[in-house]
mmCIF file of C-alpha atoms and ligand atoms in Angstrom:
data_model
loop_
_atom_site.group_PDB
_atom_site.id
_atom_site.type_symbol
_atom_site.label_atom_id
_atom_site.label_comp_id
_atom_site.label_asym_id
_atom_site.label_seq_id
_atom_site.Cartn_x
_atom_site.Cartn_y
_atom_site.Cartn_z
ATOM 1 C CA MET A 2 0.000 0.000 0.000
ATOM 2 C CA LEU A 3 1.440 3.354 -1.069
ATOM 3 C CA LEU A 4 0.149 6.391 0.807
ATOM 4 C CA THR A 5 0.695 9.708 -0.942
ATOM 5 C CA ASN A 6 -0.157 13.370 -0.535
ATOM 6 C CA LEU A 7 0.718 13.579 3.127
ATOM 7 C CA ALA A 8 3.060 15.630 5.231
ATOM 8 C CA LEU A 9 5.437 13.382 7.162
ATOM 9 C CA ALA A 10 6.841 13.919 10.641
ATOM 10 C CA PRO A 11 9.268 10.987 10.542
ATOM 11 C CA MET A 12 10.791 11.626 14.007
ATOM 12 C CA THR A 13 14.151 10.376 12.785
ATOM 13 C CA GLY A 14 15.904 13.662 13.449
ATOM 14 C CA GLY A 15 15.200 14.876 9.909
ATOM 15 C CA PRO A 16 12.798 17.690 8.969
ATOM 16 C CA VAL A 17 9.059 17.462 8.332
ATOM 17 C CA ILE A 18 8.512 16.419 4.695
ATOM 18 C CA ALA A 19 5.816 18.666 3.224
ATOM 19 C CA ASP A 20 4.779 16.493 0.284
ATOM 20 C CA GLY A 21 5.602 12.940 1.289
ATOM 21 C CA ALA A 22 4.689 9.333 0.657
ATOM 22 C CA VAL A 23 4.973 6.061 2.589
ATOM 23 C CA LEU A 24 5.088 2.528 1.193
ATOM 24 C CA ILE A 25 3.761 -0.169 3.538
ATOM 25 C CA GLU A 26 4.443 -3.855 2.912
ATOM 26 C CA GLY A 27 3.728 -6.773 5.207
ATOM 27 C CA GLY A 28 2.889 -4.568 8.186
ATOM 28 C CA ARG A 29 6.190 -2.690 7.929
ATOM 29 C CA ILE A 30 7.300 0.563 6.378
ATOM 30 C CA ALA A 31 9.168 -0.354 3.190
ATOM 31 C CA TRP A 32 9.948 3.171 2.065
ATOM 32 C CA ALA A 33 9.261 6.783 3.159
ATOM 33 C CA GLY A 34 10.259 10.096 1.611
ATOM 34 C CA GLN A 35 9.340 12.830 -0.887
ATOM 35 C CA ARG A 36 6.349 11.980 -3.058
ATOM 36 C CA ALA A 37 8.389 12.824 -6.177
ATOM 37 C CA ASP A 38 10.817 9.997 -5.309
ATOM 38 C CA ALA A 39 8.144 7.429 -4.406
ATOM 39 C CA PRO A 40 8.192 3.991 -6.008
ATOM 40 C CA SER A 41 5.505 3.713 -8.682
ATOM 41 C CA GLY A 42 2.318 1.750 -8.084
ATOM 42 C CA GLU A 43 -1.271 2.178 -7.046
ATOM 43 C CA ALA A 44 -1.487 4.946 -4.450
ATOM 44 C CA ALA A 45 -3.998 6.084 -1.854
ATOM 45 C CA ASP A 46 -4.311 9.858 -1.654
ATOM 46 C CA CYS A 47 -4.292 11.053 1.974
ATOM 47 C CA GLY A 48 -5.605 14.528 1.277
ATOM 48 C CA GLY A 49 -2.570 16.439 2.531
ATOM 49 C CA ARG A 50 -2.888 15.276 6.123
ATOM 50 C CA LEU A 51 0.017 14.995 8.537
ATOM 51 C CA ALA A 52 1.344 11.495 9.281
ATOM 52 C CA THR A 53 3.205 10.766 12.489
ATOM 53 C CA PRO A 54 4.334 7.470 13.963
ATOM 54 C CA GLY A 55 1.610 5.880 16.107
ATOM 55 C CA LEU A 56 1.823 7.398 19.587
ATOM 56 C CA ILE A 57 3.353 5.311 22.360
ATOM 57 C CA ASP A 58 2.193 5.732 25.960
ATOM 58 C CA CYS A 59 5.143 4.257 27.851
ATOM 59 C CA HIS A 60 3.767 4.636 31.421
ATOM 60 C CA THR A 61 0.217 3.790 32.502
ATOM 61 C CA HIS A 62 -1.607 2.152 35.381
ATOM 62 C CA LEU A 63 -4.767 1.789 33.320
ATOM 63 C CA VAL A 64 -5.812 -1.623 34.631
ATOM 64 C CA HIS A 65 -7.398 -1.088 38.044
ATOM 65 C CA ALA A 66 -10.801 -0.968 39.691
ATOM 66 C CA GLY A 67 -12.560 1.793 41.567
ATOM 67 C CA ASN A 68 -12.418 5.543 41.529
ATOM 68 C CA ARG A 69 -10.752 8.183 43.690
ATOM 69 C CA ALA A 70 -12.706 11.340 42.932
ATOM 70 C CA GLY A 71 -13.367 11.599 46.686
ATOM 71 C CA GLU A 72 -9.637 12.090 47.241
ATOM 72 C CA PHE A 73 -9.613 14.762 44.573
ATOM 73 C CA GLU A 74 -12.162 16.650 46.661
ATOM 74 C CA LYS A 75 -9.994 16.201 49.777
ATOM 75 C CA ARG A 76 -6.832 17.365 48.055
ATOM 76 C CA LEU A 77 -8.629 20.492 46.901
ATOM 77 C CA THR A 78 -9.232 21.386 50.550
ATOM 78 C CA GLY A 79 -5.512 21.189 51.244
ATOM 79 C CA VAL A 80 -4.905 17.577 52.326
ATOM 80 C CA SER A 81 -1.763 16.323 50.557
ATOM 81 C CA TYR A 82 -1.311 13.202 48.424
ATOM 82 C CA ALA A 83 1.235 11.861 50.946
ATOM 83 C CA GLU A 84 -1.136 12.501 53.894
ATOM 84 C CA ILE A 85 -3.940 10.632 52.126
ATOM 85 C CA ALA A 86 -1.556 7.736 51.450
ATOM 86 C CA LYS A 87 -0.427 7.638 55.106
ATOM 87 C CA ALA A 88 -4.056 7.507 56.247
ATOM 88 C CA GLY A 89 -4.649 4.332 54.215
ATOM 89 C CA GLY A 90 -6.141 6.023 51.151
ATOM 90 C CA GLY A 91 -4.314 6.705 47.911
ATOM 91 C CA ILE A 92 -2.796 3.639 46.272
ATOM 92 C CA MET A 93 -4.213 1.410 49.056
ATOM 93 C CA SER A 94 -7.747 2.474 48.284
ATOM 94 C CA THR A 95 -7.291 1.296 44.684
ATOM 95 C CA VAL A 96 -5.659 -1.908 45.989
ATOM 96 C CA ARG A 97 -8.819 -2.701 47.982
ATOM 97 C CA ALA A 98 -11.049 -2.091 44.962
ATOM 98 C CA THR A 99 -8.812 -4.070 42.612
ATOM 99 C CA ARG A 100 -8.511 -7.045 44.968
ATOM 100 C CA ALA A 101 -12.308 -7.139 45.169
ATOM 101 C CA ALA A 102 -12.810 -7.024 41.380
ATOM 102 C CA ASP A 103 -12.915 -10.214 39.318
ATOM 103 C CA GLU A 104 -11.338 -10.373 35.874
ATOM 104 C CA ALA A 105 -14.587 -9.490 34.075
ATOM 105 C CA LYS A 106 -15.047 -6.343 36.150
ATOM 106 C CA LEU A 107 -11.405 -5.329 35.778
ATOM 107 C CA LEU A 108 -11.673 -5.819 32.040
ATOM 108 C CA SER A 109 -14.874 -3.847 31.571
ATOM 109 C CA GLN A 110 -13.562 -0.876 33.582
ATOM 110 C CA SER A 111 -10.177 -0.947 31.867
ATOM 111 C CA ARG A 112 -11.623 -1.217 28.346
ATOM 112 C CA LYS A 113 -13.227 2.202 28.652
ATOM 113 C CA ARG A 114 -9.947 3.793 29.718
ATOM 114 C CA LEU A 115 -8.026 2.106 26.934
ATOM 115 C CA GLU A 116 -10.650 3.178 24.387
ATOM 116 C CA ALA A 117 -10.222 6.797 25.509
ATOM 117 C CA LEU A 118 -6.456 6.516 25.215
ATOM 118 C CA LEU A 119 -6.683 4.978 21.743
ATOM 119 C CA ASP A 120 -8.785 7.967 20.641
ATOM 120 C CA SER A 121 -5.606 10.033 21.004
ATOM 121 C CA GLY A 122 -3.672 7.973 18.444
ATOM 122 C CA VAL A 123 -1.956 5.438 20.710
ATOM 123 C CA THR A 124 -0.732 2.253 18.986
ATOM 124 C CA THR A 125 1.543 0.918 21.755
ATOM 125 C CA VAL A 126 0.816 1.163 25.475
ATOM 126 C CA GLU A 127 2.619 0.061 28.604
ATOM 127 C CA ILE A 128 0.411 -1.154 31.474
ATOM 128 C CA LYS A 129 1.624 -1.771 35.021
ATOM 129 C CA SER A 130 0.357 -3.989 37.780
ATOM 130 C CA GLY A 131 0.797 -2.723 41.336
ATOM 131 C CA TYR A 132 -2.754 -2.442 42.672
ATOM 132 C CA GLY A 133 -2.929 -6.073 43.762
ATOM 133 C CA LEU A 134 0.275 -6.522 45.740
ATOM 134 C CA ASP A 135 -0.636 -10.167 46.325
ATOM 135 C CA ARG A 136 0.198 -12.873 43.812
ATOM 136 C CA GLU A 137 -3.275 -13.579 42.514
ATOM 137 C CA THR A 138 -4.368 -9.978 42.058
ATOM 138 C CA GLU A 139 -1.083 -8.945 40.435
ATOM 139 C CA LYS A 140 -1.474 -11.847 38.014
ATOM 140 C CA ARG A 141 -5.092 -10.908 37.334
ATOM 141 C CA MET A 142 -4.068 -7.333 36.490
ATOM 142 C CA LEU A 143 -1.329 -8.475 34.121
ATOM 143 C CA ARG A 144 -3.590 -11.066 32.493
ATOM 144 C CA THR A 145 -6.196 -8.348 31.976
ATOM 145 C CA ALA A 146 -3.564 -6.176 30.285
ATOM 146 C CA ARG A 147 -2.675 -9.066 27.960
ATOM 147 C CA VAL A 148 -6.365 -9.599 27.111
ATOM 148 C CA LEU A 149 -6.722 -5.902 26.213
ATOM 149 C CA GLY A 150 -3.767 -6.291 23.838
ATOM 150 C CA ARG A 151 -5.632 -9.086 22.054
ATOM 151 C CA GLU A 152 -8.957 -7.229 21.965
ATOM 152 C CA TYR A 153 -7.770 -3.895 20.577
ATOM 153 C CA PRO A 154 -5.478 -2.801 17.740
ATOM 154 C CA VAL A 155 -2.693 -1.819 20.129
ATOM 155 C CA ASP A 156 0.473 -3.517 21.358
ATOM 156 C CA VAL A 157 0.396 -3.862 25.133
ATOM 157 C CA VAL A 158 3.627 -4.237 27.098
ATOM 158 C CA THR A 159 3.394 -5.016 30.788
ATOM 159 C CA SER A 160 5.424 -4.123 33.859
ATOM 160 C CA TYR A 161 5.241 -5.932 37.185
ATOM 161 C CA LEU A 162 5.006 -3.175 39.818
ATOM 162 C CA GLY A 163 4.898 -5.245 43.016
ATOM 163 C CA ALA A 164 7.046 -2.628 44.759
ATOM 164 C CA HIS A 165 4.366 0.048 44.472
ATOM 165 C CA ALA A 166 3.096 0.230 48.069
ATOM 166 C CA LEU A 167 3.413 -1.838 51.223
ATOM 167 C CA PRO A 168 0.224 -3.902 51.617
ATOM 168 C CA PRO A 169 -1.482 -3.705 55.035
ATOM 169 C CA GLU A 170 -0.892 -7.381 55.790
ATOM 170 C CA PHE A 171 2.861 -6.611 55.801
ATOM 171 C CA LYS A 172 2.607 -3.344 57.722
ATOM 172 C CA ASP A 173 5.036 -4.559 60.393
ATOM 173 C CA ASN A 174 7.137 -6.677 58.081
ATOM 174 C CA ARG A 175 8.589 -4.662 55.204
ATOM 175 C CA GLN A 176 11.292 -7.209 54.460
ATOM 176 C CA GLY A 177 8.662 -9.941 54.367
ATOM 177 C CA TYR A 178 6.916 -8.094 51.554
ATOM 178 C CA VAL A 179 10.137 -7.486 49.611
ATOM 179 C CA ASP A 180 10.821 -11.224 49.962
ATOM 180 C CA LEU A 181 7.336 -12.016 48.642
ATOM 181 C CA VAL A 182 7.949 -9.773 45.614
ATOM 182 C CA CYS A 183 11.370 -11.324 44.929
ATOM 183 C CA ASN A 184 10.850 -14.978 45.816
ATOM 184 C CA ASP A 185 7.209 -15.578 45.009
ATOM 185 C CA VAL A 186 5.304 -13.105 42.836
ATOM 186 C CA MET A 187 8.037 -11.999 40.418
ATOM 187 C CA PRO A 188 9.107 -15.571 39.569
ATOM 188 C CA ALA A 189 5.419 -16.523 39.181
ATOM 189 C CA VAL A 190 4.495 -13.712 36.795
ATOM 190 C CA HIS A 191 7.745 -14.299 34.909
ATOM 191 C CA ALA A 192 7.085 -18.027 34.573
ATOM 192 C CA GLU A 193 3.683 -17.307 33.030
ATOM 193 C CA GLY A 194 5.098 -14.718 30.633
ATOM 194 C CA LEU A 195 2.948 -12.011 32.181
ATOM 195 C CA ALA A 196 5.650 -9.361 32.725
ATOM 196 C CA ASP A 197 7.844 -7.678 30.123
ATOM 197 C CA ALA A 198 9.656 -5.545 32.727
ATOM 198 C CA VAL A 199 9.865 -4.808 36.454
ATOM 199 C CA ASP A 200 9.010 -1.395 37.909
ATOM 200 C CA GLY A 201 9.060 0.105 41.409
ATOM 201 C CA PHE A 202 8.185 3.229 43.354
ATOM 202 C CA CYS A 203 11.241 4.585 45.177
ATOM 203 C CA GLU A 204 10.016 7.278 47.564
ATOM 204 C CA GLY A 205 9.654 8.094 51.238
ATOM 205 C CA ILE A 206 6.038 6.873 51.155
ATOM 206 C CA ALA A 207 6.967 3.749 49.184
ATOM 207 C CA PHE A 208 10.244 1.757 48.920
ATOM 208 C CA SER A 209 13.827 2.662 49.829
ATOM 209 C CA ILE A 210 16.910 2.409 47.636
ATOM 210 C CA ALA A 211 18.046 -0.718 49.523
ATOM 211 C CA GLU A 212 14.656 -2.379 49.049
ATOM 212 C CA MET A 213 14.523 -1.534 45.341
ATOM 213 C CA GLU A 214 18.047 -2.921 44.909
ATOM 214 C CA GLN A 215 16.795 -6.286 46.111
ATOM 215 C CA VAL A 216 13.877 -6.170 43.661
ATOM 216 C CA PHE A 217 16.133 -5.178 40.750
ATOM 217 C CA THR A 218 18.714 -7.837 41.620
ATOM 218 C CA THR A 219 15.984 -10.476 41.330
ATOM 219 C CA ALA A 220 14.755 -8.942 38.053
ATOM 220 C CA ARG A 221 18.279 -9.109 36.683
ATOM 221 C CA LYS A 222 18.497 -12.821 37.575
ATOM 222 C CA LEU A 223 15.272 -13.393 35.627
ATOM 223 C CA ARG A 224 16.622 -11.208 32.776
ATOM 224 C CA LEU A 225 13.714 -8.800 33.086
ATOM 225 C CA PRO A 226 14.506 -5.155 32.226
ATOM 226 C CA VAL A 227 13.849 -2.610 34.970
ATOM 227 C CA LYS A 228 12.446 0.904 35.261
ATOM 228 C CA LEU A 229 11.647 3.097 38.242
ATOM 229 C CA HIS A 230 9.291 5.774 39.576
ATOM 230 C CA ALA A 231 11.906 8.031 41.183
ATOM 231 C CA GLU A 232 12.524 11.525 42.553
ATOM 232 C CA GLN A 233 8.816 12.383 42.226
ATOM 233 C CA LEU A 234 8.247 13.938 45.649
ATOM 234 C CA SER A 235 11.821 14.037 46.979
ATOM 235 C CA ASN A 236 15.372 13.163 45.921
ATOM 236 C CA LEU A 237 16.418 9.755 47.251
ATOM 237 C CA GLY A 238 18.926 8.966 44.491
ATOM 238 C CA GLY A 239 16.696 6.366 42.883
ATOM 239 C CA ALA A 240 17.578 7.439 39.338
ATOM 240 C CA ALA A 241 21.302 6.800 39.791
ATOM 241 C CA MET A 242 20.570 3.448 41.430
ATOM 242 C CA ALA A 243 18.247 2.432 38.564
ATOM 243 C CA ALA A 244 20.881 3.528 36.041
ATOM 244 C CA ARG A 245 23.356 1.153 37.738
ATOM 245 C CA PHE A 246 20.915 -1.632 36.850
ATOM 246 C CA GLY A 247 20.779 -0.405 33.233
ATOM 247 C CA ALA A 248 17.182 0.787 33.651
ATOM 248 C CA LEU A 249 15.214 1.368 30.450
ATOM 249 C CA SER A 250 13.687 4.465 31.988
ATOM 250 C CA VAL A 251 13.383 6.506 35.139
ATOM 251 C CA ASP A 252 10.024 8.215 35.451
ATOM 252 C CA HIS A 253 8.676 11.421 37.108
ATOM 253 C CA ILE A 254 12.125 12.821 38.185
ATOM 254 C CA GLU A 255 10.967 16.273 39.309
ATOM 255 C CA TYR A 256 13.677 16.228 42.028
ATOM 256 C CA LEU A 257 16.416 14.637 39.874
ATOM 257 C CA ASP A 258 19.865 16.200 40.468
ATOM 258 C CA GLU A 259 23.047 16.462 38.366
ATOM 259 C CA THR A 260 24.434 13.168 39.703
ATOM 260 C CA GLY A 261 21.262 11.380 38.645
ATOM 261 C CA ILE A 262 21.293 13.024 35.210
ATOM 262 C CA ALA A 263 24.922 12.007 34.641
ATOM 263 C CA ALA A 264 24.205 8.421 35.710
ATOM 264 C CA MET A 265 21.214 8.220 33.337
ATOM 265 C CA ALA A 266 23.238 9.681 30.450
ATOM 266 C CA LYS A 267 26.004 7.125 31.006
ATOM 267 C CA ALA A 268 23.594 4.195 31.201
ATOM 268 C CA GLY A 269 21.496 5.288 28.198
ATOM 269 C CA THR A 270 18.409 5.455 30.421
ATOM 270 C CA THR A 271 15.417 7.419 29.089
ATOM 271 C CA ALA A 272 13.787 10.133 31.220
ATOM 272 C CA VAL A 273 9.996 9.768 31.239
ATOM 273 C CA LEU A 274 8.157 12.987 32.103
ATOM 274 C CA LEU A 275 4.692 12.611 33.616
ATOM 275 C CA PRO A 276 3.203 16.111 33.605
ATOM 276 C CA GLY A 277 -0.279 14.824 34.466
ATOM 277 C CA ALA A 278 0.834 13.877 37.983
ATOM 278 C CA PHE A 279 2.651 17.200 38.361
ATOM 279 C CA TYR A 280 -0.533 18.999 37.300
ATOM 280 C CA TYR A 281 -2.969 17.087 39.516
ATOM 281 C CA LEU A 282 -0.709 17.226 42.590
ATOM 282 C CA ARG A 283 0.010 20.903 41.917
ATOM 283 C CA GLU A 284 3.721 20.266 42.258
ATOM 284 C CA LYS A 285 6.026 23.263 42.228
ATOM 285 C CA GLN A 286 9.332 21.758 41.176
ATOM 286 C CA ALA A 287 9.537 20.937 37.473
ATOM 287 C CA PRO A 288 11.934 18.223 36.234
ATOM 288 C CA PRO A 289 15.399 19.424 35.135
ATOM 289 C CA VAL A 290 14.614 19.537 31.407
ATOM 290 C CA ALA A 291 17.563 21.809 30.531
ATOM 291 C CA GLY A 292 19.983 19.496 32.343
ATOM 292 C CA LEU A 293 18.550 16.429 30.615
ATOM 293 C CA ARG A 294 18.892 18.115 27.218
ATOM 294 C CA ALA A 295 22.446 19.228 27.953
ATOM 295 C CA ALA A 296 23.434 15.697 28.985
ATOM 296 C CA GLY A 297 21.758 14.164 25.937
ATOM 297 C CA VAL A 298 19.316 12.072 27.984
ATOM 298 C CA PRO A 299 16.374 11.126 25.716
ATOM 299 C CA ILE A 300 13.120 12.608 27.030
ATOM 300 C CA ALA A 301 9.824 10.717 26.732
ATOM 301 C CA VAL A 302 6.344 11.894 27.746
ATOM 302 C CA ALA A 303 3.553 9.657 29.073
ATOM 303 C CA THR A 304 0.107 9.973 30.632
ATOM 304 C CA ASP A 305 0.790 8.018 33.878
ATOM 305 C CA LEU A 306 -2.934 7.185 33.506
ATOM 306 C CA ASN A 307 -3.886 6.195 37.064
ATOM 307 C CA PRO A 308 -6.819 6.739 39.424
ATOM 308 C CA GLY A 309 -4.966 8.931 41.935
ATOM 309 C CA SER A 310 -2.330 11.330 40.728
ATOM 310 C CA SER A 311 -3.000 11.380 36.986
ATOM 311 C CA PRO A 312 -6.437 10.483 35.592
ATOM 312 C CA VAL A 313 -5.212 11.615 32.151
ATOM 313 C CA HIS A 314 -6.604 9.573 29.252
ATOM 314 C CA SER A 315 -5.034 11.282 26.257
ATOM 315 C CA MET A 316 -1.480 11.399 24.947
ATOM 316 C CA LEU A 317 -2.301 14.722 23.309
ATOM 317 C CA THR A 318 -3.151 16.113 26.749
ATOM 318 C CA ALA A 319 0.105 14.749 28.209
ATOM 319 C CA MET A 320 2.030 16.365 25.339
ATOM 320 C CA ASN A 321 0.254 19.678 25.894
ATOM 321 C CA MET A 322 1.046 19.575 29.623
ATOM 322 C CA ALA A 323 4.705 18.744 28.926
ATOM 323 C CA CYS A 324 4.897 21.899 26.801
ATOM 324 C CA VAL A 325 2.954 24.242 29.085
ATOM 325 C CA LEU A 326 4.246 22.978 32.458
ATOM 326 C CA PHE A 327 7.782 21.820 31.552
ATOM 327 C CA SER A 328 8.497 24.058 28.537
ATOM 328 C CA LEU A 329 9.149 21.249 26.097
ATOM 329 C CA ALA A 330 9.055 22.368 22.485
ATOM 330 C CA PRO A 331 6.041 20.859 20.677
ATOM 331 C CA MET A 332 8.396 18.767 18.515
ATOM 332 C CA GLU A 333 10.172 17.549 21.658
ATOM 333 C CA ALA A 334 6.812 16.499 23.074
ATOM 334 C CA LEU A 335 6.059 14.601 19.861
ATOM 335 C CA MET A 336 9.506 12.993 19.985
ATOM 336 C CA GLY A 337 8.703 12.085 23.594
ATOM 337 C CA ALA A 338 5.471 10.416 22.489
ATOM 338 C CA THR A 339 7.062 8.477 19.617
ATOM 339 C CA ALA A 340 10.773 7.742 19.127
ATOM 340 C CA ASN A 341 11.838 8.364 22.729
ATOM 341 C CA ALA A 342 8.827 6.527 24.154
ATOM 342 C CA ALA A 343 9.861 3.527 22.024
ATOM 343 C CA ARG A 344 13.324 3.722 23.602
ATOM 344 C CA ALA A 345 11.799 3.897 27.074
ATOM 345 C CA LEU A 346 10.173 0.530 26.359
ATOM 346 C CA GLY A 347 13.263 -0.973 24.741
ATOM 347 C CA PHE A 348 11.711 -1.072 21.234
ATOM 348 C CA LYS A 349 13.896 -0.568 18.181
ATOM 349 C CA ASP A 350 11.131 -1.309 15.665
ATOM 350 C CA ARG A 351 8.730 1.594 16.136
ATOM 351 C CA GLY A 352 8.331 5.273 16.953
ATOM 352 C CA GLN A 353 9.678 6.513 13.615
ATOM 353 C CA ILE A 354 8.485 6.591 10.012
ATOM 354 C CA ALA A 355 11.463 4.875 8.420
ATOM 355 C CA PRO A 356 12.146 1.718 6.418
ATOM 356 C CA GLY A 357 11.983 -1.442 8.529
ATOM 357 C CA MET A 358 9.823 0.111 11.265
ATOM 358 C CA LYS A 359 6.409 -1.291 12.112
ATOM 359 C CA ALA A 360 3.748 0.428 10.025
ATOM 360 C CA ASP A 361 2.023 2.099 12.986
ATOM 361 C CA LEU A 362 0.915 5.521 11.741
ATOM 362 C CA VAL A 363 -1.559 8.215 12.669
ATOM 363 C CA LEU A 364 -3.005 10.676 10.171
ATOM 364 C CA TRP A 365 -4.032 14.026 11.627
ATOM 365 C CA ASP A 366 -6.100 16.892 10.262
ATOM 366 C CA VAL A 367 -3.399 19.443 10.985
ATOM 367 C CA GLU A 368 -0.837 21.243 8.871
ATOM 368 C CA HIS A 369 2.054 21.253 11.312
ATOM 369 C CA PRO A 370 3.024 18.901 14.163
ATOM 370 C CA ALA A 371 3.031 21.779 16.681
ATOM 371 C CA GLU A 372 -0.760 21.803 16.364
ATOM 372 C CA LEU A 373 -0.940 18.403 18.078
ATOM 373 C CA ALA A 374 0.292 19.658 21.438
ATOM 374 C CA TYR A 375 -1.446 23.027 21.281
ATOM 375 C CA PRO A 376 -5.192 22.636 21.936
ATOM 376 C CA LEU A 377 -6.841 20.926 24.890
ATOM 377 C CA GLY A 378 -10.037 18.937 24.414
ATOM 378 C CA TYR A 379 -9.811 19.015 20.621
ATOM 379 C CA ASN A 380 -8.884 15.902 18.701
ATOM 380 C CA PRO A 381 -7.572 16.255 15.139
ATOM 381 C CA LEU A 382 -7.144 12.478 14.703
ATOM 382 C CA ALA A 383 -8.268 11.357 11.236
ATOM 383 C CA ALA A 384 -7.017 7.780 10.826
ATOM 384 C CA VAL A 385 -4.930 5.118 12.549
ATOM 385 C CA ILE A 386 -2.915 2.452 10.741
ATOM 386 C CA LYS A 387 -1.786 -0.389 13.021
ATOM 387 C CA SER A 388 0.730 -2.917 11.669
ATOM 388 C CA GLY A 389 -0.130 -1.775 8.149
ATOM 389 C CA LYS A 390 -3.926 -2.058 8.551
ATOM 390 C CA LEU A 391 -6.370 0.834 8.666
ATOM 391 C CA VAL A 392 -8.072 0.355 12.054
ATOM 392 C CA ARG A 393 -9.777 3.723 12.470
ATOM 393 C CA GLY A 394 -11.009 6.540 10.254
ATOM 394 C CA THR A 395 -10.480 6.827 6.533
ATOM 395 C CA LEU A 396 -7.398 7.592 4.479
ATOM 396 C CA THR A 397 -8.915 10.561 2.658
HETATM 397 N N1 DI6 B 428 3.417 7.187 41.036
HETATM 398 C C1 DI6 B 428 2.349 7.461 40.327
HETATM 399 O O1 DI6 B 428 2.229 8.416 39.651
HETATM 400 C C2 DI6 B 428 1.366 6.403 40.456
HETATM 401 N N2 DI6 B 428 2.100 5.447 41.178
HETATM 402 C C3 DI6 B 428 3.264 5.948 41.510
HETATM 403 O O2 DI6 B 428 4.082 5.321 42.086
HETATM 404 C C4 DI6 B 428 0.159 6.879 41.212
HETATM 405 C C5 DI6 B 428 -0.534 5.814 41.924
HETATM 406 C C6 DI6 B 428 -1.824 6.224 42.573
HETATM 407 O O3 DI6 B 428 -1.942 7.300 43.172
HETATM 408 O O4 DI6 B 428 -2.736 5.400 42.484
HETATM 409 FE FE1 FE B 429 3.125 5.931 37.645
#
């Protein structure tokens, strides 16, 4: 299939191609470039729309049960996210709801969230566990994520986030829980092929550096790549520790310092910015974007779609927030939602419009890519091509 008469944002480092064409063969991009140079053959006219790589949301907690709008009301009266967590709300409130939900209920609630996310042009999504904290519920969450990947035209990659919060049954036995994560649940989800990576939350209200090191050491033994929620509310040095384990990404990083940036640059770790959480928690300290740029650390952007700190269901919204709140350039935000998000997930076969890449493309009714990150609540999506197949909209 040859697509012509489209502007191309290839996200390969090259410029936007005003009058481009893309040849798709066998679910892959066979050729991309100026229309004048296109191979001959039957062509579909795309009406001058802009084509970007399919968007990649590299950090979500979209499989969960329940709702935390009540906490939103509390936070608006001045109670902090950390205070709510300490009082047994926050993540634990979603853990209770998720433990109580069977697979059918988890699926039906999660489908609606995924459908919203797909409306924003997402063709690959990462989904974490972490609201079960016991073996069976963690497995149920990850199984649900796998089912969603079969039901919808999207590639789902999963992360086991056992080290998300300390479950109440281990309240006086932190090491007992870390042992459960390392010796029981992680090997179990790995054995069933349910986890593509291992994640953790390194924070005063969650797990320490020493605890996360144990989790990552086990992940390394199982050859599972790691990533970390770090330096979100304070600077514990989690980013540098994760970089020592060759982490794919370190996420949030509002409080990241120069040492952490240097460690990430050296390890080739991607920085994942989650402006939705920053927005909802009304954080004051923005991540060190200038330092990341200067050190050459790739910057990705994700929704962090979760019921507490970031009920954001659109990659376009996350891109907008990354521009407005963190001063990313619109093209940087798009890079963060495509090529750099692919890196954050360890993919080399997507996130760019280039020969050999998966043919995951979105066509937009815009003239320039900056228009994608500019409006809020407006969706210029015109068509989605997933693995070479038109799965939404029309080509012209
Ligand atoms: N950081 C986050 O942004 C999510 N988890 C985490 O470790 C939020 C989880 C929640 O509030 O439910
Ligand atoms: Fe998160």
